[in-house]
Amino acid sequence: MSVVYVSNAGSREISVLRLDDDGALTLVESHPVAGAVMPMAMSPDHRYLYASLRSAPFAVAVFATDPVTGRLTPRSTAPLPDNMAYLATDRSGRYLLSASYSGDKIAVSPIASDGGIGPPVAVESTPPHAHSILTDPSNRYLFAASLGGDVILQYRFDAETGRITPNEPPGVETAAGAGPRHILFHPSGSFAFATNELDGTVNSYHVESAAGTLTLIASTSVLPPNSDGPPWTSELRCTPDGRYLYVSERTSSTITGFRIEPTTALLVALGHTPTETQPRGFAIDPSGRFLVVAGQKSGSVTSYAIDPATGSLTPRQQRGVGRDPNWVEVVALG
């Protein structure tokens, strides 16, 4: 059994739902927050949930999570350097990483033992529209996607101090106008994937683990046949066993599934699943059995069973949440 957290920017609340072993969703609580909430991040030990408040004053709200029920208890609120469109923690859980789409910057802030967030130890300007930030599995390197700059920035990361310095080279460019949005590392650590919001593709990269750099392998379309309207990809997630990758596309309101070739990271398309209207965020549960997607325009979420043999998605349950649901986190209970 798992718990699902959904941030709802329009109604300024976080929905907490139980995800049962059959894929059923049950609302546990709707927890109010003090601003337009999106995105969120979990601490590696799952004790704390961090939620970005994107209405002024820009801040991060910290919640303790109940290990049995998943309920949230407010702990603290701390200012952030800007309106942050993406949150993550480093692999140790000692630093909160944030990226500002509107402010063209990234930041690294220390996390105290009680989960509280301190003043940033690093704030770096980026090319336009920083849209994601995360460290590699070794926690020695940090990457940030600049949607407006068509580049994934590469940094060295000091896990003791939180300081970052540009790597060599300092970035890997995408195709012009692609608009890199979110980045994901394969469980093996050998590959990475990134959605390109504006041209409807996902890039596969080889990870040079010793150097902390990415090398492009291929770029693959996520668009369904006869897609009508401009591409608008959003989230991507990988199953824990590393076999399947899923990408959401908002114009067509679909989830595209891929099988990941284990030695090359080339993507084999599995199909396009119609889903919630304008699927901005989704997540996969730790067992790899279920995917939960939020529709930004539908005000609801749907759980899907993932077929382990084929990667196909079968809907299990739809459940209403708040207004403008945009981000999903799923963690195991108990």
Short mmCIF file of C-alpha atoms in Angstrom, two decimals, residues 7-321:
data_model
loop_
_atom_site.label_atom_id
_atom_site.label_comp_id
_atom_site.label_asym_id
_atom_site.label_seq_id
_atom_site.Cartn_x
_atom_site.Cartn_y
_atom_site.Cartn_z
CA SER A 7 -0.60 19.47 -5.21
CA ASN A 8 -3.59 21.57 -6.30
CA ALA A 9 -2.51 25.12 -7.17
CA GLY A 10 -5.98 26.53 -7.83
CA SER A 11 -7.54 25.43 -4.54
CA ARG A 12 -4.30 25.82 -2.56
CA GLU A 13 -4.32 22.37 -1.00
CA ILE A 14 -2.49 19.06 -1.07
CA SER A 15 -4.65 15.98 -1.58
CA VAL A 16 -3.51 12.89 0.32
CA LEU A 17 -4.81 9.60 -1.06
CA ARG A 18 -4.25 5.97 -0.16
CA LEU A 19 -3.31 3.71 -3.09
CA ASP A 20 -4.38 0.16 -2.30
CA ASP A 21 -2.86 -3.01 -3.69
CA ASP A 22 -5.64 -3.27 -6.28
CA GLY A 23 -5.08 0.27 -7.55
CA ALA A 24 -8.04 1.80 -5.72
CA LEU A 25 -7.69 5.40 -4.51
CA THR A 26 -9.18 6.64 -1.23
CA LEU A 27 -9.02 10.26 -0.11
CA VAL A 28 -7.32 10.51 3.29
CA GLU A 29 -7.32 14.30 3.65
CA SER A 30 -7.12 17.60 1.79
CA HIS A 31 -4.52 19.71 3.53
CA PRO A 32 -4.70 23.51 2.99
CA VAL A 33 -1.55 25.46 2.17
CA ALA A 34 -0.79 29.18 2.18
CA GLY A 35 -0.21 29.70 -1.55
CA ALA A 36 -0.46 28.37 -5.09
CA VAL A 37 1.25 25.04 -4.55
CA MET A 38 3.40 23.32 -7.20
CA PRO A 39 5.74 21.44 -7.34
CA MET A 40 6.63 19.05 -4.49
CA ALA A 41 9.53 16.82 -3.45
CA MET A 42 9.96 14.03 -0.90
CA SER A 43 12.96 13.62 1.37
CA PRO A 44 14.88 10.39 0.60
CA ASP A 45 13.73 8.85 3.90
CA HIS A 46 10.10 9.89 3.14
CA ARG A 47 9.78 11.70 6.48
CA TYR A 48 9.21 15.14 4.95
CA LEU A 49 7.30 16.58 2.02
CA TYR A 50 8.46 19.87 0.54
CA ALA A 51 5.96 22.02 -1.37
CA SER A 52 6.79 25.12 -3.42
CA LEU A 53 4.44 28.05 -2.85
CA ARG A 54 4.45 30.04 -6.08
CA SER A 55 2.36 33.01 -5.02
CA ALA A 56 4.24 35.85 -3.30
CA PRO A 57 5.98 35.68 -0.92
CA PHE A 58 7.71 32.73 -2.60
CA ALA A 59 8.46 30.00 -0.09
CA VAL A 60 8.69 26.29 0.59
CA ALA A 61 6.29 24.64 3.04
CA VAL A 62 7.66 21.68 5.00
CA PHE A 63 5.38 18.87 6.18
CA ALA A 64 6.09 15.81 8.29
CA THR A 65 4.47 12.67 6.88
CA ASP A 66 2.79 10.01 9.00
CA PRO A 67 4.38 6.64 8.09
CA VAL A 68 1.11 4.75 8.69
CA THR A 69 -1.56 7.02 7.22
CA GLY A 70 0.43 9.45 5.09
CA ARG A 71 -1.26 12.44 6.74
CA LEU A 72 0.61 15.73 6.76
CA THR A 73 1.66 17.82 9.75
CA PRO A 74 2.96 21.34 9.01
CA ARG A 75 6.49 21.86 10.32
CA SER A 76 7.80 25.14 8.92
CA THR A 77 7.83 27.57 6.02
CA ALA A 78 11.00 29.13 4.62
CA PRO A 79 11.57 31.76 1.92
CA LEU A 80 12.94 30.73 -1.47
CA PRO A 81 15.02 32.99 -3.74
CA ASP A 82 12.30 33.14 -6.41
CA ASN A 83 9.15 31.55 -7.83
CA MET A 84 10.39 27.94 -8.01
CA ALA A 85 8.89 25.65 -10.66
CA TYR A 86 10.82 22.54 -9.57
CA LEU A 87 12.01 21.05 -6.28
CA ALA A 88 14.22 18.07 -5.52
CA THR A 89 16.58 16.99 -2.78
CA ASP A 90 20.11 15.84 -3.33
CA ARG A 91 20.66 12.09 -2.86
CA SER A 92 21.63 12.50 0.80
CA GLY A 93 18.60 14.62 1.72
CA ARG A 94 20.86 17.36 3.11
CA TYR A 95 20.05 19.96 0.44
CA LEU A 96 16.92 21.24 -1.26
CA LEU A 97 17.42 21.98 -4.95
CA SER A 98 15.12 24.43 -6.73
CA ALA A 99 14.73 25.88 -10.23
CA SER A 100 12.92 29.09 -11.23
CA TYR A 101 11.28 29.21 -14.65
CA SER A 102 10.31 32.87 -14.37
CA GLY A 103 13.46 33.96 -12.52
CA ASP A 104 16.04 32.14 -14.69
CA LYS A 105 17.96 30.73 -11.76
CA ILE A 106 18.67 27.65 -9.67
CA ALA A 107 19.37 27.42 -5.94
CA VAL A 108 20.72 25.01 -3.33
CA SER A 109 19.46 25.36 0.26
CA PRO A 110 20.53 23.35 3.33
CA ILE A 111 18.06 21.04 5.07
CA ALA A 112 18.25 20.83 8.88
CA SER A 113 17.82 17.63 10.86
CA ASP A 114 14.21 18.60 11.60
CA GLY A 115 13.48 19.05 7.88
CA GLY A 116 13.63 22.85 7.98
CA ILE A 117 15.12 24.81 5.10
CA GLY A 118 17.92 27.34 5.63
CA PRO A 119 19.09 30.29 3.51
CA PRO A 120 20.56 29.17 0.16
CA VAL A 121 24.26 28.39 -0.05
CA ALA A 122 24.20 28.73 -3.85
CA VAL A 123 22.08 30.77 -6.26
CA GLU A 124 23.10 30.67 -9.92
CA SER A 125 21.69 32.51 -12.93
CA THR A 126 20.81 30.33 -15.91
CA PRO A 127 19.73 30.82 -19.51
CA PRO A 128 15.98 31.50 -19.78
CA HIS A 129 13.42 29.35 -18.01
CA ALA A 130 15.21 26.87 -15.73
CA HIS A 131 12.68 24.06 -15.43
CA SER A 132 14.29 21.23 -13.43
CA ILE A 133 17.28 20.44 -11.24
CA LEU A 134 18.66 17.22 -9.76
CA THR A 135 21.86 15.42 -8.84
CA ASP A 136 23.12 12.25 -10.50
CA PRO A 137 23.03 8.92 -8.62
CA SER A 138 26.59 9.45 -7.32
CA ASN A 139 25.56 12.83 -5.84
CA ARG A 140 28.75 14.35 -7.25
CA TYR A 141 27.18 16.14 -10.21
CA LEU A 142 24.15 18.35 -10.71
CA PHE A 143 22.08 18.98 -13.83
CA ALA A 144 19.50 21.67 -14.66
CA ALA A 145 17.32 21.97 -17.75
CA SER A 146 16.94 25.43 -19.31
CA LEU A 147 13.83 25.33 -21.50
CA GLY A 148 14.41 28.73 -23.09
CA GLY A 149 18.12 28.14 -23.57
CA ASP A 150 17.75 24.70 -25.20
CA VAL A 151 20.46 23.34 -22.94
CA ILE A 152 20.94 20.96 -20.02
CA LEU A 153 23.43 22.61 -17.69
CA GLN A 154 26.14 20.46 -16.06
CA TYR A 155 27.72 21.23 -12.69
CA ARG A 156 30.02 19.65 -10.17
CA PHE A 157 28.25 19.31 -6.81
CA ASP A 158 30.00 19.39 -3.43
CA ALA A 159 27.81 17.22 -1.21
CA GLU A 160 29.50 18.54 1.94
CA THR A 161 28.97 22.26 1.32
CA GLY A 162 26.20 22.32 -1.30
CA ARG A 163 28.33 24.47 -3.59
CA ILE A 164 28.16 24.00 -7.35
CA THR A 165 30.68 24.85 -10.08
CA PRO A 166 30.26 24.56 -13.87
CA ASN A 167 31.46 21.27 -15.26
CA GLU A 168 33.45 20.88 -18.48
CA PRO A 169 31.63 21.27 -20.78
CA PRO A 170 29.11 23.40 -18.84
CA GLY A 171 26.13 22.10 -20.80
CA VAL A 172 24.76 19.85 -23.51
CA GLU A 173 22.59 21.52 -26.11
CA THR A 174 19.31 20.16 -27.45
CA ALA A 175 17.84 20.79 -30.89
CA ALA A 176 16.93 24.44 -31.42
CA GLY A 177 13.46 25.14 -30.07
CA ALA A 178 13.14 21.75 -28.34
CA GLY A 179 12.66 23.24 -24.88
CA PRO A 180 14.17 20.73 -22.41
CA ARG A 181 11.92 20.48 -19.35
CA HIS A 182 12.42 17.56 -16.94
CA ILE A 183 15.34 15.16 -16.47
CA LEU A 184 15.36 11.58 -15.16
CA PHE A 185 18.20 9.14 -14.43
CA HIS A 186 17.72 5.47 -15.27
CA PRO A 187 17.95 3.17 -12.21
CA SER A 188 21.19 1.74 -13.62
CA GLY A 189 22.81 5.17 -13.51
CA SER A 190 24.17 4.62 -17.01
CA PHE A 191 21.50 6.58 -18.87
CA ALA A 192 19.37 9.68 -18.50
CA PHE A 193 16.25 10.92 -20.24
CA ALA A 194 14.82 14.41 -20.72
CA THR A 195 11.48 15.61 -22.03
CA ASN A 196 11.49 18.39 -24.59
CA GLU A 197 8.34 20.39 -23.99
CA LEU A 198 8.14 22.34 -27.24
CA ASP A 199 8.93 19.77 -29.95
CA GLY A 200 7.21 16.75 -28.37
CA THR A 201 10.28 14.55 -27.98
CA VAL A 202 12.22 12.76 -25.27
CA ASN A 203 16.03 12.60 -25.44
CA SER A 204 18.07 9.60 -24.33
CA TYR A 205 21.58 10.26 -22.98
CA HIS A 206 24.58 8.19 -22.01
CA VAL A 207 25.90 9.22 -18.60
CA GLU A 208 29.67 9.58 -18.39
CA SER A 209 29.76 8.74 -14.69
CA ALA A 210 33.42 9.63 -14.11
CA ALA A 211 33.13 13.03 -15.80
CA GLY A 212 29.54 13.87 -14.84
CA THR A 213 28.48 14.68 -18.40
CA LEU A 214 25.72 13.63 -20.78
CA THR A 215 26.09 12.45 -24.38
CA LEU A 216 23.03 12.36 -26.63
CA ILE A 217 22.01 8.92 -27.89
CA ALA A 218 18.72 9.65 -29.65
CA SER A 219 15.66 11.87 -29.72
CA THR A 220 12.27 10.14 -29.95
CA SER A 221 8.79 11.54 -30.58
CA VAL A 222 6.15 11.07 -27.90
CA LEU A 223 3.29 12.45 -30.03
CA PRO A 224 0.36 10.20 -30.95
CA PRO A 225 -0.52 9.79 -34.65
CA ASN A 226 -2.40 12.75 -36.13
CA SER A 227 -1.74 14.84 -33.03
CA ASP A 228 -3.64 18.11 -33.33
CA GLY A 229 -2.02 21.24 -31.94
CA PRO A 230 1.44 22.29 -30.80
CA PRO A 231 3.48 19.72 -28.79
CA TRP A 232 3.40 20.21 -25.03
CA THR A 233 5.15 17.42 -23.15
CA SER A 234 5.43 17.60 -19.38
CA GLU A 235 6.46 14.80 -16.97
CA LEU A 236 8.46 11.60 -17.45
CA ARG A 237 8.85 8.65 -15.10
CA CYS A 238 10.61 5.28 -15.24
CA THR A 239 9.54 2.03 -13.59
CA PRO A 240 11.82 1.00 -10.70
CA ASP A 241 13.09 -2.02 -12.65
CA GLY A 242 14.22 0.29 -15.48
CA ARG A 243 12.21 -1.49 -18.18
CA TYR A 244 9.61 1.13 -19.08
CA LEU A 245 9.53 4.90 -19.52
CA TYR A 246 6.35 7.02 -19.65
CA VAL A 247 5.91 10.60 -20.85
CA SER A 248 2.83 12.84 -20.54
CA GLU A 249 1.72 15.10 -23.40
CA ARG A 250 -0.76 17.83 -22.54
CA THR A 251 -2.13 18.90 -25.94
CA SER A 252 -3.37 15.37 -26.75
CA SER A 253 -3.98 14.43 -23.08
CA THR A 254 -2.08 11.17 -23.47
CA ILE A 255 0.59 9.10 -21.74
CA THR A 256 3.12 7.57 -24.13
CA GLY A 257 4.84 4.37 -23.03
CA PHE A 258 8.25 3.12 -24.12
CA ARG A 259 10.28 -0.02 -23.57
CA ILE A 260 13.88 0.88 -22.73
CA GLU A 261 16.48 -1.23 -24.52
CA PRO A 262 18.74 -2.22 -21.58
CA THR A 263 22.12 -1.91 -23.31
CA THR A 264 21.51 1.08 -25.58
CA ALA A 265 18.74 3.11 -23.86
CA LEU A 266 16.98 3.34 -27.22
CA LEU A 267 13.22 3.70 -26.80
CA VAL A 268 10.65 1.41 -28.40
CA ALA A 269 7.17 2.96 -28.45
CA LEU A 270 4.46 0.87 -26.77
CA GLY A 271 1.44 3.08 -27.48
CA HIS A 272 -0.47 6.15 -26.39
CA THR A 273 -2.99 6.00 -23.55
CA PRO A 274 -5.74 8.66 -23.39
CA THR A 275 -5.83 10.08 -19.88
CA GLU A 276 -6.89 13.01 -17.70
CA THR A 277 -7.30 16.35 -19.46
CA GLN A 278 -3.97 18.18 -19.65
CA PRO A 279 -1.82 15.70 -17.69
CA ARG A 280 0.84 17.91 -16.15
CA GLY A 281 2.14 15.52 -13.49
CA PHE A 282 2.18 11.80 -12.75
CA ALA A 283 4.18 9.31 -10.72
CA ILE A 284 4.80 5.57 -10.41
CA ASP A 285 4.47 3.75 -7.09
CA PRO A 286 7.60 2.18 -5.54
CA SER A 287 6.49 -1.35 -6.49
CA GLY A 288 6.27 -0.36 -10.16
CA ARG A 289 2.73 -1.76 -10.37
CA PHE A 290 0.75 1.48 -10.65
CA LEU A 291 0.93 4.88 -12.33
CA VAL A 292 -1.13 7.81 -11.02
CA VAL A 293 -1.74 10.84 -13.26
CA ALA A 294 -3.30 14.24 -12.48
CA GLY A 295 -5.30 16.23 -15.01
CA GLN A 296 -4.68 19.95 -14.63
CA LYS A 297 -7.96 20.76 -16.39
CA SER A 298 -10.03 17.82 -15.15
CA GLY A 299 -9.54 18.31 -11.41
CA SER A 300 -9.07 14.58 -10.88
CA VAL A 301 -6.51 11.79 -10.85
CA THR A 302 -6.60 8.29 -12.31
CA SER A 303 -4.63 5.23 -11.25
CA TYR A 304 -3.44 2.74 -13.86
CA ALA A 305 -2.13 -0.79 -13.49
CA ILE A 306 1.17 -1.32 -15.33
CA ASP A 307 1.37 -4.69 -17.09
CA PRO A 308 4.82 -6.03 -16.16
CA ALA A 309 5.04 -8.08 -19.37
CA THR A 310 4.02 -5.39 -21.86
CA GLY A 311 4.13 -2.03 -20.07
CA SER A 312 0.53 -1.29 -21.11
CA LEU A 313 -1.66 0.82 -18.83
CA THR A 314 -5.11 -0.26 -17.61
CA PRO A 315 -7.23 2.29 -15.70
CA ARG A 316 -8.17 1.29 -12.16
CA GLN A 317 -9.90 4.28 -10.57
CA GLN A 318 -10.57 7.96 -11.09
CA ARG A 319 -10.87 10.25 -8.06
CA GLY A 320 -11.63 13.97 -7.83
CA VAL A 321 -9.10 16.16 -6.06
#
